[in-house]
GROMACS .gro file of C-alpha atoms in nm:
model
  275
    1UNK     CA    1  -0.365   0.662  -0.959
    2UNK     CA    2  -0.693   0.568  -1.127
    3UNK     CA    3  -1.054   0.476  -1.065
    4UNK     CA    4  -1.107   0.475  -0.684
    5UNK     CA    5  -1.288   0.141  -0.704
    6UNK     CA    6  -1.301   0.122  -0.326
    7UNK     CA    7  -1.613  -0.097  -0.326
    8UNK     CA    8  -1.424  -0.402  -0.453
    9UNK     CA    9  -1.154  -0.385  -0.185
   10UNK     CA   10  -1.242  -0.673   0.049
   11UNK     CA   11  -1.299  -0.655   0.420
   12UNK     CA   12  -1.101  -0.610   0.641
   13UNK     CA   13  -0.877  -0.404   0.412
   14UNK     CA   14  -1.126  -0.152   0.273
   15UNK     CA   15  -1.154   0.063   0.587
   16UNK     CA   16  -0.781   0.133   0.603
   17UNK     CA   17  -0.704   0.153   0.229
   18UNK     CA   18  -0.724   0.530   0.191
   19UNK     CA   19  -0.511   0.601   0.498
   20UNK     CA   20  -0.252   0.344   0.393
   21UNK     CA   21  -0.218   0.489   0.042
   22UNK     CA   22  -0.199   0.847   0.164
   23UNK     CA   23   0.050   0.754   0.437
   24UNK     CA   24   0.271   0.591   0.174
   25UNK     CA   25   0.277   0.922  -0.014
   26UNK     CA   26   0.333   1.126   0.303
   27UNK     CA   27   0.630   0.913   0.401
   28UNK     CA   28   0.809   1.000   0.078
   29UNK     CA   29   0.853   1.371   0.129
   30UNK     CA   30   0.483   1.454   0.118
   31UNK     CA   31   0.478   1.330  -0.241
   32UNK     CA   32   0.185   1.477  -0.435
   33UNK     CA   33   0.012   1.236  -0.671
   34UNK     CA   34  -0.275   1.267  -0.918
   35UNK     CA   35  -0.598   1.076  -0.854
   36UNK     CA   36  -0.808   1.025  -1.167
   37UNK     CA   37  -1.151   0.947  -1.025
   38UNK     CA   38  -1.445   0.770  -1.187
   39UNK     CA   39  -1.753   0.964  -1.081
   40UNK     CA   40  -1.990   0.674  -1.029
   41UNK     CA   41  -1.735   0.509  -0.798
   42UNK     CA   42  -1.712   0.808  -0.565
   43UNK     CA   43  -2.066   0.952  -0.579
   44UNK     CA   44  -2.138   0.819  -0.231
   45UNK     CA   45  -2.041   0.898   0.127
   46UNK     CA   46  -1.726   0.684   0.129
   47UNK     CA   47  -1.616   0.815  -0.210
   48UNK     CA   48  -1.657   1.176  -0.102
   49UNK     CA   49  -1.461   1.103   0.214
   50UNK     CA   50  -1.177   0.964   0.001
   51UNK     CA   51  -1.177   1.269  -0.227
   52UNK     CA   52  -1.187   1.498   0.078
   53UNK     CA   53  -0.880   1.325   0.220
   54UNK     CA   54  -0.684   1.343  -0.104
   55UNK     CA   55  -0.781   1.706  -0.154
   56UNK     CA   56  -0.684   1.792   0.204
   57UNK     CA   57  -0.341   1.636   0.151
   58UNK     CA   58  -0.286   1.853  -0.158
   59UNK     CA   59  -0.308   1.586  -0.428
   60UNK     CA   60  -0.438   1.671  -0.773
   61UNK     CA   61  -0.778   1.531  -0.871
   62UNK     CA   62  -0.839   1.454  -1.238
   63UNK     CA   63  -1.122   1.335  -1.463
   64UNK     CA   64  -1.147   0.966  -1.557
   65UNK     CA   65  -1.506   0.982  -1.691
   66UNK     CA   66  -1.823   0.917  -1.496
   67UNK     CA   67  -1.881   0.560  -1.616
   68UNK     CA   68  -1.534   0.424  -1.704
   69UNK     CA   69  -1.641   0.306  -2.050
   70UNK     CA   70  -1.382   0.227  -2.313
   71UNK     CA   71  -1.383   0.511  -2.567
   72UNK     CA   72  -1.308   0.267  -2.849
   73UNK     CA   73  -1.652   0.110  -2.802
   74UNK     CA   74  -1.846   0.425  -2.707
   75UNK     CA   75  -2.015   0.688  -2.923
   76UNK     CA   76  -1.814   1.010  -2.923
   77UNK     CA   77  -2.108   1.235  -2.829
   78UNK     CA   78  -2.203   1.006  -2.540
   79UNK     CA   79  -1.843   0.990  -2.419
   80UNK     CA   80  -1.814   1.370  -2.421
   81UNK     CA   81  -2.120   1.400  -2.198
   82UNK     CA   82  -1.978   1.136  -1.964
   83UNK     CA   83  -1.665   1.348  -1.919
   84UNK     CA   84  -1.869   1.663  -1.854
   85UNK     CA   85  -2.091   1.485  -1.603
   86UNK     CA   86  -1.782   1.385  -1.408
   87UNK     CA   87  -1.644   1.738  -1.428
   88UNK     CA   88  -1.963   1.876  -1.277
   89UNK     CA   89  -1.922   1.639  -0.985
   90UNK     CA   90  -1.545   1.673  -0.929
   91UNK     CA   91  -1.512   2.050  -0.956
   92UNK     CA   92  -1.655   2.081  -0.606
   93UNK     CA   93  -1.305   1.990  -0.477
   94UNK     CA   94  -1.050   2.276  -0.490
   95UNK     CA   95  -0.766   2.054  -0.615
   96UNK     CA   96  -0.958   1.939  -0.921
   97UNK     CA   97  -0.759   2.018  -1.233
   98UNK     CA   98  -0.854   1.979  -1.598
   99UNK     CA   99  -0.649   1.671  -1.669
  100UNK     CA  100  -0.829   1.383  -1.837
  101UNK     CA  101  -0.721   1.020  -1.853
  102UNK     CA  102  -0.886   0.777  -2.092
  103UNK     CA  103  -1.018   0.457  -1.933
  104UNK     CA  104  -0.782   0.166  -2.011
  105UNK     CA  105  -0.575   0.420  -2.208
  106UNK     CA  106  -0.781   0.376  -2.524
  107UNK     CA  107  -0.807   0.703  -2.719
  108UNK     CA  108  -0.998   0.601  -3.032
  109UNK     CA  109  -0.986   0.318  -3.285
  110UNK     CA  110  -0.964   0.551  -3.584
  111UNK     CA  111  -0.787   0.877  -3.662
  112UNK     CA  112  -1.126   1.044  -3.701
  113UNK     CA  113  -1.244   0.934  -3.357
  114UNK     CA  114  -0.907   1.018  -3.201
  115UNK     CA  115  -0.906   1.368  -3.344
  116UNK     CA  116  -1.269   1.433  -3.250
  117UNK     CA  117  -1.189   1.371  -2.885
  118UNK     CA  118  -0.869   1.572  -2.898
  119UNK     CA  119  -1.068   1.866  -3.031
  120UNK     CA  120  -1.331   1.826  -2.760
  121UNK     CA  121  -1.073   1.814  -2.481
  122UNK     CA  122  -0.892   2.121  -2.614
  123UNK     CA  123  -1.221   2.309  -2.648
  124UNK     CA  124  -1.301   2.238  -2.284
  125UNK     CA  125  -0.957   2.326  -2.153
  126UNK     CA  126  -0.837   1.972  -2.078
  127UNK     CA  127  -0.491   1.824  -2.099
  128UNK     CA  128  -0.438   1.453  -2.148
  129UNK     CA  129  -0.328   1.290  -1.822
  130UNK     CA  130  -0.086   1.063  -2.005
  131UNK     CA  131   0.105   0.782  -1.844
  132UNK     CA  132   0.455   0.708  -1.965
  133UNK     CA  133   0.489   0.383  -1.766
  134UNK     CA  134   0.198   0.148  -1.815
  135UNK     CA  135   0.155  -0.157  -1.590
  136UNK     CA  136  -0.094  -0.427  -1.496
  137UNK     CA  137  -0.132  -0.364  -1.123
  138UNK     CA  138  -0.505  -0.411  -1.175
  139UNK     CA  139  -0.448  -0.775  -1.274
  140UNK     CA  140  -0.223  -0.848  -0.978
  141UNK     CA  141  -0.493  -0.694  -0.761
  142UNK     CA  142  -0.766  -0.900  -0.927
  143UNK     CA  143  -0.575  -1.222  -0.872
  144UNK     CA  144  -0.506  -1.134  -0.510
  145UNK     CA  145  -0.872  -1.059  -0.440
  146UNK     CA  146  -0.982  -1.381  -0.606
  147UNK     CA  147  -0.736  -1.575  -0.391
  148UNK     CA  148  -0.861  -1.408  -0.073
  149UNK     CA  149  -1.221  -1.484  -0.166
  150UNK     CA  150  -1.133  -1.852  -0.209
  151UNK     CA  151  -0.886  -1.866   0.081
  152UNK     CA  152  -0.953  -1.593   0.343
  153UNK     CA  153  -0.641  -1.683   0.540
  154UNK     CA  154  -0.410  -1.644   0.239
  155UNK     CA  155  -0.085  -1.462   0.318
  156UNK     CA  156  -0.108  -1.141   0.112
  157UNK     CA  157   0.266  -1.084   0.162
  158UNK     CA  158   0.328  -1.351  -0.101
  159UNK     CA  159   0.228  -1.092  -0.361
  160UNK     CA  160   0.478  -0.833  -0.246
  161UNK     CA  161   0.790  -0.944  -0.437
  162UNK     CA  162   0.611  -1.044  -0.762
  163UNK     CA  163   0.425  -0.713  -0.766
  164UNK     CA  164   0.733  -0.503  -0.702
  165UNK     CA  165   0.922  -0.700  -0.967
  166UNK     CA  166   0.642  -0.629  -1.214
  167UNK     CA  167   0.649  -0.254  -1.150
  168UNK     CA  168   1.027  -0.243  -1.180
  169UNK     CA  169   1.026  -0.447  -1.500
  170UNK     CA  170   0.771  -0.220  -1.665
  171UNK     CA  171   0.938   0.097  -1.543
  172UNK     CA  172   1.279  -0.001  -1.678
  173UNK     CA  173   1.126  -0.117  -2.008
  174UNK     CA  174   0.943   0.213  -2.066
  175UNK     CA  175   1.235   0.424  -1.951
  176UNK     CA  176   1.459   0.236  -2.192
  177UNK     CA  177   1.206   0.285  -2.470
  178UNK     CA  178   1.190   0.656  -2.388
  179UNK     CA  179   1.565   0.690  -2.425
  180UNK     CA  180   1.556   0.509  -2.760
  181UNK     CA  181   1.273   0.725  -2.898
  182UNK     CA  182   1.361   1.066  -2.752
  183UNK     CA  183   1.732   1.030  -2.678
  184UNK     CA  184   1.668   1.117  -2.312
  185UNK     CA  185   1.470   1.013  -2.010
  186UNK     CA  186   1.165   1.212  -1.895
  187UNK     CA  187   0.977   1.274  -1.569
  188UNK     CA  188   0.771   0.955  -1.577
  189UNK     CA  189   0.412   0.907  -1.477
  190UNK     CA  190   0.337   0.555  -1.352
  191UNK     CA  191  -0.010   0.405  -1.392
  192UNK     CA  192  -0.141   0.242  -1.076
  193UNK     CA  193  -0.491   0.212  -0.932
  194UNK     CA  194  -0.669   0.279  -0.604
  195UNK     CA  195  -0.699  -0.084  -0.504
  196UNK     CA  196  -0.606  -0.347  -0.249
  197UNK     CA  197  -0.258  -0.427  -0.375
  198UNK     CA  198  -0.148  -0.064  -0.368
  199UNK     CA  199  -0.296  -0.014  -0.022
  200UNK     CA  200  -0.064  -0.297   0.083
  201UNK     CA  201   0.254  -0.229  -0.114
  202UNK     CA  202   0.259   0.125  -0.258
  203UNK     CA  203   0.493   0.250   0.012
  204UNK     CA  204   0.737  -0.033  -0.056
  205UNK     CA  205   0.713   0.028  -0.430
  206UNK     CA  206   0.804   0.393  -0.384
  207UNK     CA  207   1.092   0.297  -0.155
  208UNK     CA  208   1.214   0.052  -0.418
  209UNK     CA  209   1.229   0.319  -0.686
  210UNK     CA  210   1.408   0.560  -0.456
  211UNK     CA  211   1.663   0.300  -0.342
  212UNK     CA  212   1.736   0.215  -0.704
  213UNK     CA  213   1.821   0.573  -0.792
  214UNK     CA  214   1.492   0.720  -0.911
  215UNK     CA  215   1.376   1.057  -0.782
  216UNK     CA  216   1.013   1.094  -0.676
  217UNK     CA  217   0.842   1.415  -0.785
  218UNK     CA  218   0.491   1.560  -0.780
  219UNK     CA  219   0.254   1.466  -1.060
  220UNK     CA  220   0.197   1.826  -1.163
  221UNK     CA  221   0.571   1.881  -1.184
  222UNK     CA  222   0.606   1.580  -1.412
  223UNK     CA  223   0.335   1.712  -1.643
  224UNK     CA  224   0.540   2.028  -1.705
  225UNK     CA  225   0.771   1.833  -1.936
  226UNK     CA  226   0.720   1.900  -2.305
  227UNK     CA  227   0.663   1.530  -2.377
  228UNK     CA  228   0.313   1.563  -2.233
  229UNK     CA  229   0.215   1.807  -2.508
  230UNK     CA  230   0.286   1.549  -2.779
  231UNK     CA  231  -0.006   1.401  -2.975
  232UNK     CA  232   0.107   1.086  -3.154
  233UNK     CA  233  -0.069   1.017  -3.483
  234UNK     CA  234  -0.134   0.650  -3.412
  235UNK     CA  235  -0.455   0.458  -3.477
  236UNK     CA  236  -0.576   0.283  -3.273
  237UNK     CA  237  -0.470   0.566  -3.043
  238UNK     CA  238  -0.366   0.532  -2.683
  239UNK     CA  239  -0.148   0.308  -2.463
  240UNK     CA  240   0.148   0.463  -2.283
  241UNK     CA  241   0.248   0.795  -2.437
  242UNK     CA  242   0.599   0.655  -2.484
  243UNK     CA  243   0.458   0.345  -2.654
  244UNK     CA  244   0.255   0.564  -2.890
  245UNK     CA  245   0.552   0.787  -2.976
  246UNK     CA  246   0.758   0.477  -3.051
  247UNK     CA  247   0.479   0.331  -3.266
  248UNK     CA  248   0.446   0.656  -3.457
  249UNK     CA  249   0.805   0.636  -3.577
  250UNK     CA  250   0.757   0.290  -3.730
  251UNK     CA  251   1.105   0.197  -3.606
  252UNK     CA  252   1.034  -0.002  -3.293
  253UNK     CA  253   0.772  -0.259  -3.389
  254UNK     CA  254   1.007  -0.542  -3.292
  255UNK     CA  255   0.996  -0.435  -2.927
  256UNK     CA  256   0.634  -0.317  -2.907
  257UNK     CA  257   0.332  -0.533  -2.831
  258UNK     CA  258  -0.038  -0.454  -2.852
  259UNK     CA  259  -0.196  -0.387  -2.619
  260UNK     CA  260   0.105  -0.252  -2.436
  261UNK     CA  261   0.002  -0.416  -2.110
  262UNK     CA  262  -0.267  -0.673  -2.031
  263UNK     CA  263  -0.346  -0.980  -1.824
  264UNK     CA  264  -0.231  -1.219  -2.096
  265UNK     CA  265   0.129  -1.117  -2.031
  266UNK     CA  266   0.108  -1.152  -1.653
  267UNK     CA  267  -0.108  -1.463  -1.618
  268UNK     CA  268   0.172  -1.712  -1.696
  269UNK     CA  269   0.396  -1.544  -1.437
  270UNK     CA  270   0.139  -1.563  -1.157
  271UNK     CA  271   0.034  -1.914  -1.259
  272UNK     CA  272   0.395  -2.029  -1.240
  273UNK     CA  273   0.428  -1.878  -0.891
  274UNK     CA  274   0.109  -2.044  -0.772
  275UNK     CA  275  -0.056  -1.710  -0.713
   0.00000   0.00000   0.00000
């Protein structure tokens, strides 16, 4: 789970968002997630309270930069300092671990820039907090918040089924791609964000996966799989790790799109549903 952009969660949902997300995880066998926090989003009383709660529940905290700038458009030296600034802040919490996730999963436009950051992360003891299943929960959340701003009485439950369908569609796509590329499935890591839509429906999303035969495991357990040590030689670098491994082979271009996930793919669906 990324960002912790709690400030954009509208009233009256913001006050209960953290408890709702953590309760969703507790209700699934005390499932332990990874929260990749943006420093500037949590360098405040409410942000610290959120990190305290996640830390107390035993979830891993990871580094998602201080400023959430896209590495593709940032200077490498500046980006390195942004990571270190966030580390200085986050290491105050005992469950902070040296896992780093690139904002919007962009890891460098060129091979030179990609490799410079890989060297920096290795030098500072970081592992890449890869996702294998990318998704656009952020866009569903954005659309929902815009609708609530325009229509405060809007029934948020109308987003439940479309959102769950989106997560399932992306999960089955990336799992299928994984089996094509590696000849096996892997312990998947699903990209979602600390936002309104997950405060509403994360528990139901987890139940959906479980009911459909998926096992839910801790984030740190997932990262023990050897797939997370892979470093695809793609440029531009990034996207889902599975996407990048498929791209690296040159064999799957017919079923890959770039970027892997974005609002342009989801907008027609939500428009058609009147959402």
